Structures are given as C-alpha cells and as structure tokens.
Short mmCIF file of C-alpha atoms in Angstrom, two decimals:
data_model
loop_
_atom_site.label_atom_id
_atom_site.label_comp_id
_atom_site.label_asym_id
_atom_site.label_seq_id
_atom_site.Cartn_x
_atom_site.Cartn_y
_atom_site.Cartn_z
CA GLY A 1 108.09 133.21 107.22
CA GLY A 2 105.20 131.46 105.51
CA VAL A 3 102.67 129.55 107.60
CA LEU A 4 100.51 126.59 106.57
CA ILE A 5 97.62 125.21 108.62
CA ALA A 6 96.44 121.93 107.11
CA THR A 7 93.29 120.09 108.14
CA PRO A 8 91.40 117.08 106.72
CA ARG A 9 88.08 118.68 105.78
CA ARG A 10 86.88 121.71 103.87
CA ASP A 11 84.36 122.44 106.64
CA VAL A 12 87.24 122.99 109.06
CA VAL A 13 89.15 125.23 106.63
CA LEU A 14 86.06 127.42 106.28
CA GLU A 15 85.58 127.43 110.05
CA LEU A 16 89.20 128.44 110.73
CA LEU A 17 89.53 131.11 108.05
CA PRO A 18 87.54 133.93 109.73
CA ARG A 19 89.09 133.09 113.11
CA VAL A 20 92.63 133.32 111.72
CA GLN A 21 91.78 136.55 109.87
CA LYS A 22 90.47 138.06 113.10
CA ALA A 23 93.52 136.93 115.10
CA PHE A 24 96.06 138.14 112.49
CA PRO A 25 94.49 141.19 110.83
CA GLY A 26 97.78 142.49 109.46
CA PHE A 27 98.53 139.40 107.37
CA THR A 28 97.08 137.99 104.17
CA THR A 29 95.30 134.61 104.16
CA ALA A 30 94.36 132.02 101.56
CA ALA A 31 92.00 129.05 101.87
CA LEU A 32 92.73 126.09 99.61
CA TYR A 33 90.29 123.23 98.99
CA GLY A 34 88.58 121.66 96.00
CA GLY A 35 86.92 124.47 94.05
CA SER A 36 88.52 127.26 96.10
CA PRO A 37 88.77 130.70 94.45
CA ASP A 38 92.15 131.20 96.22
CA ARG A 39 93.85 128.49 94.20
CA TRP A 40 96.74 130.65 92.94
CA LYS A 41 96.76 133.23 95.73
CA ALA A 42 100.03 133.82 97.60
CA ALA A 43 99.50 134.60 101.29
CA ASP A 44 101.26 134.92 104.63
CA ILE A 45 98.99 132.29 106.18
CA THR A 46 97.59 129.44 104.07
CA LEU A 47 94.80 127.19 105.30
CA ALA A 48 94.35 124.03 103.25
CA THR A 49 92.83 120.59 103.14
CA THR A 50 95.49 117.91 103.36
CA HIS A 51 95.22 116.89 99.69
CA GLN A 52 96.22 120.43 98.67
CA LEU A 53 99.66 119.81 100.22
CA LEU A 54 100.64 117.77 97.15
CA ARG A 55 101.07 121.12 95.35
CA PHE A 56 103.88 122.42 97.57
CA GLU A 57 107.55 121.73 98.14
CA ALA A 58 109.65 123.47 100.83
CA ALA A 59 107.21 126.38 100.74
CA PHE A 60 106.52 127.04 104.43
CA ASP A 61 108.56 127.87 107.53
CA LEU A 62 105.81 126.56 109.83
CA VAL A 63 103.43 123.70 109.05
CA VAL A 64 100.67 122.92 111.55
CA LEU A 65 98.93 119.67 110.70
CA ASP A 66 95.57 119.75 112.48
CA GLU A 67 93.41 116.71 113.31
CA VAL A 68 96.31 114.39 112.53
CA ASP A 69 94.26 111.33 113.55
CA ALA A 70 91.41 111.98 111.11
CA PHE A 71 90.57 110.61 107.67
CA PRO A 72 91.99 111.07 105.05
CA TYR A 73 95.38 111.92 106.60
CA HIS A 74 95.51 109.11 109.17
CA ASN A 75 97.35 106.04 107.86
CA ASN A 76 97.94 107.70 104.49
CA PRO A 77 101.70 107.69 103.72
CA VAL A 78 101.21 109.79 100.58
CA LEU A 79 99.67 112.68 102.52
CA MET A 80 102.25 112.36 105.30
CA TYR A 81 104.98 112.63 102.67
CA ALA A 82 103.25 115.64 101.09
CA ALA A 83 102.94 117.39 104.45
CA ARG A 84 106.62 116.86 105.28
CA LYS A 85 107.62 117.98 101.78
CA ALA A 86 105.65 121.23 102.11
CA CYS A 87 107.80 122.29 105.09
CA ARG A 88 111.27 123.75 104.58
CA PRO A 89 114.07 121.52 105.94
CA GLU A 90 114.84 124.04 108.69
CA GLY A 91 111.17 124.81 109.35
CA ALA A 92 108.89 123.75 112.22
CA PHE A 93 106.49 120.84 111.69
CA VAL A 94 103.74 120.54 114.31
CA LEU A 95 101.15 117.77 114.70
CA LEU A 96 97.92 118.78 116.43
CA SER A 97 95.15 116.56 117.78
CA ALA A 98 92.71 116.26 120.67
CA THR A 99 92.75 112.48 120.15
CA PRO A 100 96.21 111.50 118.89
CA PRO A 101 96.55 107.91 117.59
CA GLU A 102 98.19 105.37 119.88
CA PRO A 103 101.57 105.27 118.05
CA LEU A 104 102.02 109.01 118.65
CA GLN A 105 100.92 108.68 122.28
CA ARG A 106 103.39 105.85 122.76
CA ALA A 107 106.23 107.84 121.18
CA ALA A 108 105.44 110.80 123.44
CA ARG A 109 105.40 108.61 126.57
CA ARG A 110 108.78 107.13 125.63
CA GLY A 111 110.36 110.54 125.12
CA LYS A 112 110.80 110.01 121.38
CA LEU A 113 108.34 112.73 120.35
CA PRO A 114 108.63 116.24 121.82
CA HIS A 115 105.13 117.28 122.84
CA VAL A 116 102.99 119.76 124.72
CA LYS A 117 99.67 118.91 126.38
CA VAL A 118 97.01 121.62 126.49
CA PRO A 119 94.27 120.16 128.72
CA VAL A 120 92.11 123.29 128.94
CA ARG A 121 90.37 125.73 126.61
CA TYR A 122 91.09 129.44 126.40
CA HIS A 123 88.26 130.29 128.85
CA ARG A 124 89.91 128.06 131.48
CA ARG A 125 86.75 126.14 132.41
CA PRO A 126 86.55 122.33 132.69
CA LEU A 127 85.63 120.31 129.62
CA PRO A 128 81.99 119.11 129.77
CA VAL A 129 81.95 115.50 130.99
CA PRO A 130 79.44 113.28 129.14
CA VAL A 131 76.59 111.69 131.07
CA LEU A 132 75.05 108.37 130.05
CA GLN A 133 71.27 108.10 129.70
CA LYS A 134 68.66 105.91 128.05
CA PRO A 135 67.36 106.63 124.51
CA HIS A 136 63.79 107.46 125.63
CA ARG A 137 65.17 110.68 127.18
CA LEU A 138 65.89 112.26 123.77
CA GLY A 139 62.73 114.39 123.51
CA ALA A 140 62.99 115.72 127.06
CA LEU A 141 66.68 116.55 126.63
CA LEU A 142 66.05 118.46 123.42
CA ARG A 143 63.23 120.45 125.02
CA GLU A 144 65.52 121.39 127.91
CA SER A 145 68.21 122.56 125.49
CA LEU A 146 65.73 124.62 123.51
CA GLU A 147 64.37 126.20 126.69
CA ARG A 148 67.84 127.33 127.75
CA GLY A 149 68.43 128.88 124.32
CA ALA A 150 71.04 126.37 123.16
CA GLN A 151 71.56 124.81 119.77
CA VAL A 152 72.00 121.06 119.63
CA PHE A 153 74.22 118.66 117.71
CA VAL A 154 72.47 115.28 117.48
CA PHE A 155 74.95 112.69 116.21
CA VAL A 156 73.84 109.39 114.70
CA PRO A 157 76.08 106.48 113.62
CA GLN A 158 74.63 105.96 110.12
CA ILE A 159 73.39 108.22 107.32
CA ALA A 160 70.30 106.01 106.95
CA ARG A 161 69.17 107.09 110.44
CA LEU A 162 69.03 110.79 109.59
CA GLU A 163 65.78 111.10 107.65
CA PRO A 164 63.62 108.89 109.94
CA GLU A 165 64.93 110.70 113.03
CA LEU A 166 64.43 114.07 111.37
CA ARG A 167 60.78 113.34 110.58
CA ARG A 168 60.18 112.03 114.10
CA LEU A 169 61.81 114.99 115.85
CA ARG A 170 60.06 117.59 113.70
CA GLN A 171 56.75 116.04 114.67
CA ALA A 172 57.58 115.49 118.34
CA LEU A 173 58.98 119.00 118.89
CA ALA A 174 56.53 120.95 116.73
CA ALA A 175 55.20 122.81 119.78
CA HIS A 176 58.69 123.85 120.86
CA CYS A 177 60.57 124.51 117.62
CA GLU A 178 59.56 125.32 114.05
CA PRO A 179 60.11 122.20 111.89
CA ALA A 180 62.24 124.21 109.44
CA ARG A 181 64.70 124.94 112.27
CA ILE A 182 65.37 121.23 112.77
CA ASP A 183 67.46 119.75 109.95
CA ALA A 184 69.93 117.01 109.04
CA THR A 185 73.13 116.74 107.02
CA SER A 186 75.87 114.27 106.11
CA SER A 187 78.78 113.79 103.72
CA GLN A 188 76.26 112.93 100.98
CA ASP A 189 74.22 116.12 101.41
CA PRO A 190 74.81 118.63 98.55
CA GLU A 191 73.47 121.40 100.83
CA ARG A 192 75.80 120.57 103.71
CA ARG A 193 77.77 123.82 103.57
CA GLU A 194 74.63 125.94 103.49
CA LYS A 195 73.13 124.05 106.43
CA VAL A 196 76.30 124.43 108.49
CA LEU A 197 76.25 128.17 107.77
CA ARG A 198 72.60 128.32 108.87
CA PHE A 199 73.50 126.38 112.00
CA ARG A 200 76.33 128.82 112.78
CA ALA A 201 73.95 131.74 112.21
CA GLY A 202 71.42 130.26 114.66
CA ASP A 203 68.77 129.69 112.00
CA ILE A 204 68.92 125.92 112.64
CA ARG A 205 68.40 125.05 116.31
CA ILE A 206 68.83 121.26 116.11
CA LEU A 207 71.11 119.64 113.54
CA LEU A 208 71.19 115.87 113.11
CA THR A 209 74.43 114.71 111.59
CA THR A 210 77.00 111.95 111.32
CA THR A 211 80.62 112.16 112.47
CA ILE A 212 81.26 114.45 109.47
CA LEU A 213 80.73 117.35 111.92
CA GLU A 214 82.56 115.86 114.90
CA ARG A 215 85.43 118.28 114.24
CA GLY A 216 85.93 121.90 113.35
CA VAL A 217 82.43 123.34 113.83
CA THR A 218 82.09 125.79 116.71
CA ILE A 219 78.68 126.93 117.94
CA PRO A 220 78.93 129.35 120.88
CA LYS A 221 76.03 127.93 122.92
CA SER A 222 75.59 124.28 122.08
CA ASP A 223 74.69 120.93 123.61
CA VAL A 224 75.64 117.52 122.22
CA ILE A 225 73.53 114.37 122.13
CA VAL A 226 74.92 111.14 120.69
CA LEU A 227 72.24 108.66 119.62
CA ASP A 228 73.16 104.97 119.77
CA ALA A 229 76.37 105.83 121.60
CA ASP A 230 76.87 102.08 122.06
CA SER A 231 77.23 101.59 118.28
CA GLY A 232 80.41 99.84 117.20
CA LEU A 233 80.91 102.67 114.69
CA PHE A 234 81.70 105.06 117.55
CA ASP A 235 85.11 104.48 119.08
CA ALA A 236 86.43 106.46 122.06
CA ALA A 237 88.16 109.04 119.85
CA ALA A 238 84.95 109.76 117.93
CA LEU A 239 82.98 110.13 121.18
CA VAL A 240 85.61 112.53 122.57
CA GLN A 241 85.53 114.60 119.39
CA MET A 242 81.72 114.78 119.39
CA ALA A 243 81.69 115.74 123.06
CA GLY A 244 84.16 118.48 122.17
CA ARG A 245 81.48 120.41 120.27
CA ALA A 246 80.04 121.57 123.63
CA GLY A 247 81.41 124.16 126.02
CA ARG A 248 83.67 125.88 123.50
CA SER A 249 82.75 129.49 124.29
CA ALA A 250 83.32 131.63 127.37
CA GLN A 251 79.62 132.54 127.27
CA ASP A 252 78.57 128.90 127.69
CA PRO A 253 81.56 126.88 128.93
CA ALA A 254 79.47 124.17 130.58
CA GLY A 255 77.43 122.95 127.61
CA ARG A 256 75.83 119.55 128.12
CA VAL A 257 76.97 116.28 126.54
CA VAL A 258 74.75 113.17 126.71
CA PHE A 259 75.48 109.68 125.41
CA LEU A 260 72.15 107.93 124.73
CA ALA A 261 72.49 104.15 124.67
CA ARG A 262 70.84 100.98 125.87
CA ASN A 263 74.22 99.51 126.81
CA ARG A 264 77.39 100.90 128.30
CA THR A 265 80.47 100.19 126.22
CA ARG A 266 84.21 100.31 126.68
CA ALA A 267 84.39 103.18 124.19
CA GLN A 268 81.96 105.29 126.24
CA ALA A 269 83.88 104.60 129.45
CA GLU A 270 87.20 105.43 127.79
CA ALA A 271 85.87 108.71 126.36
CA VAL A 272 84.61 109.80 129.79
CA ARG A 273 87.92 108.74 131.37
CA GLN A 274 89.98 110.78 128.90
CA ILE A 275 87.91 113.92 129.42
CA ARG A 276 88.04 113.60 133.20
CA GLU A 277 91.80 112.98 133.03
CA ARG A 278 92.29 116.25 131.11
CA ASN A 279 90.19 118.17 133.61
CA ASP A 280 92.22 116.66 136.47
CA LEU A 281 95.49 117.63 134.77
CA ALA A 282 94.26 121.18 134.16
CA ARG A 283 93.20 121.42 137.82
CA ARG A 284 96.55 120.13 139.10
CA LYS A 285 98.46 122.54 136.88
CA GLY A 286 96.36 125.49 138.06
CA TYR A 287 95.02 126.24 134.58
CA LEU A 288 91.35 126.37 135.61
CA VAL A 289 89.66 129.53 136.82
CA PRO A 290 88.96 129.18 140.58
CA GLU A 291 85.31 128.27 141.21
#
C-alpha cells in the first residue's frame, strides 16, 4: 500500500528523505513541500509537509503524522481534518511525537488512545540528561566541544539575539575556530537551507539558531547549549526537543546538553524530569545496552 509520512517543516522532510531512501532502497519516494520538484510525482513512500495533505483524499494505506505537537499542525483543525482525509478508511493512522500534548497523554493514560512508548534510541544508550549552568560558562563550554571534535547547536529564545551573539562568539573564539565556521540562522533567514546543509556537512562547527531547528536535524557528533534557558519562550517541550539534538548517533551517544540560565525554572526541571523518566523506563525494560 501507499505510505505517507507528514511533518510540520520542510527542513524535516529534507532530513528524512535520504534516510528513508537508504532504509527502503527498493521503493520510490517523493518529497512534497512548497516549491518541491516532486509535486506531481507518484511514489510508494511520500514525505510531505502537513499543508500538502490538503491535496489528498483516501490516498494512503498508512499515514504517519510526525511531530504532532508542533506548529502549524498543533491546534489546527483544518490540518487534522486533511490528515485524516488523506488516509483510507481502512488504513492505519499513526501519531508520532517525543513531546505529545497533554490531551493525547491524558487519553493514553485513560486507555482511550492505543499507544506505544519508545523510551530509547536505536543505539540503546541513555538519552543525554541536561545539566544547568550559569551563562558565563558559554565560552568555556564551546571550547570544550570544539576540542572534542563536536559540532554545537546554540539555541536562543529570540531572533534579535542571533546577530549580537554571533559577533561576540566569532570574536571570542577566533583562536579556536575560524569565524566563517560559526554562523546563525532562523525562520527569517533566506539562506537557512544552505546553512543547515553546511552544518550537516561539518563546514559549520557552531550554529546559533532559534527553535526552528529544535526538530528534525541530526548531526552525528553534536552538543547542545540553550542560552537563556529560563526564558518564558521556552516551555518544557521545547527544552526536551532541543536537548534531543544531542546523542543521536551510535558514534557519539552521550553528547552534552547544557541549559545556561541565571534562574532555574519549572520548565527546566520538567524537561530534566521527563528525560530521566524515559531513561529509567528504558533501563527497567532492559532496552539499554549493559554498561
């Protein structure tokens, strides 16, 4: 049957496409997003941004809706309707999220939503648990990451913070990293795709960004630093998603995650609690590789 994997952002579609092609070499694939060259291509496996689902009706036997808690899908009845409509009546409709919204969690707890919990990654190592440190540690942390050969996501709460931080870090780390290999991007950056590709290729060592890259971007050896982790713009789900950029590969399963903040917040505590809870569940179930 036909398979659809839908996700909120074009970045994630482009991230998933080569991985799906590698995993299913005998099947055709199509990637649908605004401006996609695959617009009219029929394929065994279709990857699409959620808005593309408005084009389909009863077209797929399996629909996997990824990042169900993310904008623009979350709290959007039109896109929920489109996603349901794209699936055949007898087909399978699967919601996927590392941070499901509370209504879905509540339905699962009450037995009203069939669900499966996967608390461990394919390499069967614990999820990196964030540590909380003060903002003045930023330079030292980045130097340590560079020395161990890692790339670094540096998340900031506001787009306005990117350029000042970029100038400061390029100057402060000039002796440790070429300024051109430290860059910044956001939803308003016309060169965002090119910068993400350079980051994936290892050409960019440190990338400052907003929550636009909290999902879907996988760098094999990466650390995560969240600036102003006490900002009200970062809820627990966002902090969990940002932390999830580290430790994704078997080559570097214990990547470092640091929340830099002057104050400890409920969101930080909740994010740490959720990650530890998943590690505990994986340990109890015997999913982790023995130390």
